PDB file of C-alpha atoms in Angstrom:
ATOM      1  CA  UNK A   1      -9.887  98.318 -27.187  1.00  0.00           C
ATOM      2  CA  UNK A   2      -6.321  97.122 -27.633  1.00  0.00           C
ATOM      3  CA  UNK A   3      -4.604  97.109 -30.960  1.00  0.00           C
ATOM      4  CA  UNK A   4      -2.368  94.482 -32.068  1.00  0.00           C
ATOM      5  CA  UNK A   5       0.727  94.213 -34.425  1.00  0.00           C
ATOM      6  CA  UNK A   6      -0.644  91.522 -36.411  1.00  0.00           C
ATOM      7  CA  UNK A   7       2.589  91.644 -38.670  1.00  0.00           C
ATOM      8  CA  UNK A   8       5.102  91.075 -35.698  1.00  0.00           C
ATOM      9  CA  UNK A   9       3.030  88.543 -34.323  1.00  0.00           C
ATOM     10  CA  UNK A  10       2.804  86.892 -37.564  1.00  0.00           C
ATOM     11  CA  UNK A  11       6.316  86.588 -37.824  1.00  0.00           C
ATOM     12  CA  UNK A  12       7.175  85.108 -34.294  1.00  0.00           C
ATOM     13  CA  UNK A  13       4.522  82.804 -34.558  1.00  0.00           C
ATOM     14  CA  UNK A  14       6.413  81.512 -38.155  1.00  0.00           C
ATOM     15  CA  UNK A  15       9.144  81.637 -35.871  1.00  0.00           C
ATOM     16  CA  UNK A  16       8.223  79.392 -33.149  1.00  0.00           C
ATOM     17  CA  UNK A  17       6.658  77.092 -36.113  1.00  0.00           C
ATOM     18  CA  UNK A  18      10.038  76.757 -37.485  1.00  0.00           C
ATOM     19  CA  UNK A  19      11.494  75.869 -34.253  1.00  0.00           C
ATOM     20  CA  UNK A  20       9.305  73.557 -32.950  1.00  0.00           C
ATOM     21  CA  UNK A  21       7.375  72.227 -35.389  1.00  0.00           C
ATOM     22  CA  UNK A  22       3.913  73.054 -33.419  1.00  0.00           C
ATOM     23  CA  UNK A  23       1.396  74.799 -34.567  1.00  0.00           C
ATOM     24  CA  UNK A  24       0.795  78.156 -32.597  1.00  0.00           C
ATOM     25  CA  UNK A  25      -2.329  80.214 -32.471  1.00  0.00           C
ATOM     26  CA  UNK A  26      -2.782  84.089 -30.843  1.00  0.00           C
ATOM     27  CA  UNK A  27      -7.018  85.008 -29.360  1.00  0.00           C
ATOM     28  CA  UNK A  28      -7.684  88.368 -27.863  1.00  0.00           C
ATOM     29  CA  UNK A  29      -9.254  88.558 -24.415  1.00  0.00           C
ATOM     30  CA  UNK A  30     -12.431  87.735 -26.317  1.00  0.00           C
ATOM     31  CA  UNK A  31     -11.635  84.316 -27.514  1.00  0.00           C
ATOM     32  CA  UNK A  32     -11.496  85.753 -30.927  1.00  0.00           C
ATOM     33  CA  UNK A  33      -8.657  84.165 -33.228  1.00  0.00           C
ATOM     34  CA  UNK A  34      -5.963  87.204 -34.042  1.00  0.00           C
ATOM     35  CA  UNK A  35      -3.710  84.676 -36.118  1.00  0.00           C
ATOM     36  CA  UNK A  36      -2.117  81.670 -36.599  1.00  0.00           C
ATOM     37  CA  UNK A  37       0.873  79.845 -37.962  1.00  0.00           C
ATOM     38  CA  UNK A  38       0.684  77.405 -40.151  1.00  0.00           C
ATOM     39  CA  UNK A  39      -2.595  76.862 -40.639  1.00  0.00           C
ATOM     40  CA  UNK A  40      -6.046  77.107 -38.964  1.00  0.00           C
ATOM     41  CA  UNK A  41      -7.064  73.440 -38.534  1.00  0.00           C
ATOM     42  CA  UNK A  42      -4.485  70.979 -39.339  1.00  0.00           C
ATOM     43  CA  UNK A  43      -5.749  68.777 -42.201  1.00  0.00           C
ATOM     44  CA  UNK A  44      -7.173  65.931 -39.397  1.00  0.00           C
ATOM     45  CA  UNK A  45      -8.518  68.714 -37.059  1.00  0.00           C
ATOM     46  CA  UNK A  46     -10.500  70.507 -40.015  1.00  0.00           C
ATOM     47  CA  UNK A  47     -11.267  66.797 -41.241  1.00  0.00           C
ATOM     48  CA  UNK A  48     -12.313  66.079 -37.716  1.00  0.00           C
ATOM     49  CA  UNK A  49     -14.985  68.940 -37.854  1.00  0.00           C
ATOM     50  CA  UNK A  50     -16.280  68.381 -40.768  1.00  0.00           C
ATOM     51  CA  UNK A  51     -18.775  66.215 -38.481  1.00  0.00           C
ATOM     52  CA  UNK A  52     -20.849  67.924 -36.467  1.00  0.00           C
ATOM     53  CA  UNK A  53     -20.714  65.816 -33.648  1.00  0.00           C
ATOM     54  CA  UNK A  54     -16.691  66.090 -33.395  1.00  0.00           C
ATOM     55  CA  UNK A  55     -16.967  69.820 -34.065  1.00  0.00           C
ATOM     56  CA  UNK A  56     -19.155  69.798 -30.958  1.00  0.00           C
ATOM     57  CA  UNK A  57     -16.343  68.057 -29.155  1.00  0.00           C
ATOM     58  CA  UNK A  58     -13.455  70.497 -30.397  1.00  0.00           C
ATOM     59  CA  UNK A  59     -15.193  73.433 -29.567  1.00  0.00           C
ATOM     60  CA  UNK A  60     -15.573  71.679 -26.367  1.00  0.00           C
ATOM     61  CA  UNK A  61     -12.407  71.263 -25.763  1.00  0.00           C
ATOM     62  CA  UNK A  62     -11.476  75.049 -26.633  1.00  0.00           C
ATOM     63  CA  UNK A  63     -14.060  76.541 -24.651  1.00  0.00           C
ATOM     64  CA  UNK A  64     -12.742  74.262 -21.208  1.00  0.00           C
ATOM     65  CA  UNK A  65      -9.287  75.066 -21.677  1.00  0.00           C
ATOM     66  CA  UNK A  66     -10.354  78.828 -22.079  1.00  0.00           C
ATOM     67  CA  UNK A  67     -12.382  78.607 -18.778  1.00  0.00           C
ATOM     68  CA  UNK A  68      -9.674  76.883 -17.198  1.00  0.00           C
ATOM     69  CA  UNK A  69      -6.803  79.493 -18.187  1.00  0.00           C
ATOM     70  CA  UNK A  70      -9.960  82.252 -17.011  1.00  0.00           C
ATOM     71  CA  UNK A  71     -10.424  80.449 -13.514  1.00  0.00           C
ATOM     72  CA  UNK A  72      -6.793  80.039 -12.849  1.00  0.00           C
ATOM     73  CA  UNK A  73      -4.451  82.431 -14.851  1.00  0.00           C
ATOM     74  CA  UNK A  74      -2.091  79.987 -15.570  1.00  0.00           C
ATOM     75  CA  UNK A  75      -2.235  77.535 -18.994  1.00  0.00           C
ATOM     76  CA  UNK A  76      -4.085  74.575 -19.415  1.00  0.00           C
ATOM     77  CA  UNK A  77      -2.775  71.816 -21.094  1.00  0.00           C
ATOM     78  CA  UNK A  78      -3.964  68.436 -21.895  1.00  0.00           C
ATOM     79  CA  UNK A  79      -5.015  65.684 -24.839  1.00  0.00           C
ATOM     80  CA  UNK A  80      -7.870  66.512 -26.753  1.00  0.00           C
ATOM     81  CA  UNK A  81     -10.957  63.718 -27.148  1.00  0.00           C
ATOM     82  CA  UNK A  82      -9.274  63.403 -30.470  1.00  0.00           C
ATOM     83  CA  UNK A  83      -5.970  61.899 -28.601  1.00  0.00           C
ATOM     84  CA  UNK A  84      -3.941  65.123 -29.496  1.00  0.00           C
ATOM     85  CA  UNK A  85      -1.925  67.454 -27.229  1.00  0.00           C
ATOM     86  CA  UNK A  86      -2.635  70.825 -27.321  1.00  0.00           C
ATOM     87  CA  UNK A  87      -2.245  74.180 -24.358  1.00  0.00           C
ATOM     88  CA  UNK A  88      -3.424  77.481 -23.470  1.00  0.00           C
ATOM     89  CA  UNK A  89      -2.125  79.892 -22.250  1.00  0.00           C
ATOM     90  CA  UNK A  90      -3.101  83.450 -20.944  1.00  0.00           C
ATOM     91  CA  UNK A  91      -1.120  86.595 -21.568  1.00  0.00           C
ATOM     92  CA  UNK A  92      -1.509  88.731 -18.734  1.00  0.00           C
ATOM     93  CA  UNK A  93      -0.940  92.562 -18.261  1.00  0.00           C
ATOM     94  CA  UNK A  94      -0.879  93.751 -14.865  1.00  0.00           C
ATOM     95  CA  UNK A  95      -2.656  90.120 -13.397  1.00  0.00           C
ATOM     96  CA  UNK A  96      -5.381  90.862 -15.955  1.00  0.00           C
ATOM     97  CA  UNK A  97      -5.513  88.772 -19.004  1.00  0.00           C
ATOM     98  CA  UNK A  98      -5.410  90.319 -22.334  1.00  0.00           C
ATOM     99  CA  UNK A  99      -5.402  86.984 -24.673  1.00  0.00           C
ATOM    100  CA  UNK A 100      -3.861  84.123 -25.647  1.00  0.00           C
ATOM    101  CA  UNK A 101      -1.532  82.138 -27.369  1.00  0.00           C
ATOM    102  CA  UNK A 102      -2.531  78.251 -27.958  1.00  0.00           C
ATOM    103  CA  UNK A 103      -0.417  75.662 -29.223  1.00  0.00           C
ATOM    104  CA  UNK A 104      -0.872  72.048 -30.409  1.00  0.00           C
ATOM    105  CA  UNK A 105      -2.722  69.800 -32.736  1.00  0.00           C
ATOM    106  CA  UNK A 106       0.439  67.335 -31.999  1.00  0.00           C
ATOM    107  CA  UNK A 107       0.123  63.751 -31.578  1.00  0.00           C
ATOM    108  CA  UNK A 108       2.507  61.994 -29.154  1.00  0.00           C
ATOM    109  CA  UNK A 109       5.154  59.599 -29.769  1.00  0.00           C
ATOM    110  CA  UNK A 110       2.963  56.152 -29.769  1.00  0.00           C
ATOM    111  CA  UNK A 111      -0.347  57.847 -29.868  1.00  0.00           C
ATOM    112  CA  UNK A 112      -3.158  55.904 -31.776  1.00  0.00           C
ATOM    113  CA  UNK A 113      -6.287  57.381 -33.776  1.00  0.00           C
ATOM    114  CA  UNK A 114      -8.362  54.278 -33.659  1.00  0.00           C
ATOM    115  CA  UNK A 115     -10.755  55.451 -30.535  1.00  0.00           C
ATOM    116  CA  UNK A 116     -11.915  58.668 -32.712  1.00  0.00           C
ATOM    117  CA  UNK A 117     -11.394  57.243 -36.238  1.00  0.00           C
ATOM    118  CA  UNK A 118     -13.793  54.096 -34.918  1.00  0.00           C
ATOM    119  CA  UNK A 119     -16.327  56.654 -34.613  1.00  0.00           C
ATOM    120  CA  UNK A 120     -16.516  57.289 -38.146  1.00  0.00           C
ATOM    121  CA  UNK A 121     -18.360  55.469 -41.059  1.00  0.00           C
ATOM    122  CA  UNK A 122     -15.479  52.757 -43.198  1.00  0.00           C
ATOM    123  CA  UNK A 123     -15.445  54.683 -46.098  1.00  0.00           C
ATOM    124  CA  UNK A 124     -13.671  57.712 -43.720  1.00  0.00           C
ATOM    125  CA  UNK A 125     -11.488  55.404 -41.523  1.00  0.00           C
ATOM    126  CA  UNK A 126      -8.721  55.150 -43.879  1.00  0.00           C
ATOM    127  CA  UNK A 127      -8.239  59.091 -44.962  1.00  0.00           C
ATOM    128  CA  UNK A 128      -8.552  60.153 -40.939  1.00  0.00           C
ATOM    129  CA  UNK A 129      -5.397  57.711 -40.244  1.00  0.00           C
ATOM    130  CA  UNK A 130      -3.436  58.961 -43.191  1.00  0.00           C
ATOM    131  CA  UNK A 131      -4.399  62.630 -41.478  1.00  0.00           C
ATOM    132  CA  UNK A 132      -3.720  61.417 -38.076  1.00  0.00           C
ATOM    133  CA  UNK A 133      -0.304  60.142 -39.202  1.00  0.00           C
ATOM    134  CA  UNK A 134       0.787  63.336 -41.167  1.00  0.00           C
ATOM    135  CA  UNK A 135       0.218  64.880 -38.111  1.00  0.00           C
ATOM    136  CA  UNK A 136       3.466  66.373 -36.395  1.00  0.00           C
ATOM    137  CA  UNK A 137       4.491  63.975 -33.007  1.00  0.00           C
ATOM    138  CA  UNK A 138       6.182  65.194 -30.356  1.00  0.00           C
ATOM    139  CA  UNK A 139       7.835  63.511 -26.960  1.00  0.00           C
ATOM    140  CA  UNK A 140       7.141  64.927 -23.962  1.00  0.00           C
ATOM    141  CA  UNK A 141      10.852  66.623 -24.017  1.00  0.00           C
ATOM    142  CA  UNK A 142      10.186  68.610 -26.959  1.00  0.00           C
ATOM    143  CA  UNK A 143       6.406  69.792 -25.658  1.00  0.00           C
ATOM    144  CA  UNK A 144       7.375  70.300 -22.547  1.00  0.00           C
ATOM    145  CA  UNK A 145      10.440  72.645 -24.250  1.00  0.00           C
ATOM    146  CA  UNK A 146       7.738  74.361 -26.206  1.00  0.00           C
ATOM    147  CA  UNK A 147       5.720  75.145 -23.173  1.00  0.00           C
ATOM    148  CA  UNK A 148       8.773  76.901 -21.561  1.00  0.00           C
ATOM    149  CA  UNK A 149       8.592  78.941 -24.308  1.00  0.00           C
ATOM    150  CA  UNK A 150       4.944  79.698 -24.480  1.00  0.00           C
ATOM    151  CA  UNK A 151       5.179  80.289 -20.584  1.00  0.00           C
ATOM    152  CA  UNK A 152       8.040  83.059 -21.798  1.00  0.00           C
ATOM    153  CA  UNK A 153       5.820  84.637 -24.012  1.00  0.00           C
ATOM    154  CA  UNK A 154       3.036  85.056 -22.004  1.00  0.00           C
TER     155      UNK A 154
END
């Protein structure tokens, strides 16, 4: 079993977030979350995961990204079922996956919460809209820069 200096990794995650404003997370090779910054889930994602059906869709997005990384040994960038941009990338050592870096829970400029919010009862929609609008926003130039940094780290 590989050991990690989680204190140093956490410091790097904080620095990445300060530079990009994008959430970042590190997983081990068994897909266990080791550390993240700033929070495990954005308030919007946490609220979605309170609903069992939405939580299953969120988990499926993560599983699909891990599977794509395992198959290709390359990053998997995608828009999740809730319309948020995310990217998972394998950390490789001698062409063996020793972990993963995930960034995301970001909305692109012009993104709208309506598709996912409309699946909820009316009394929950306004809160979800507010949480969605509070998410970090990134244009493709910033997203591509974050991916470039991510690729260098992996």
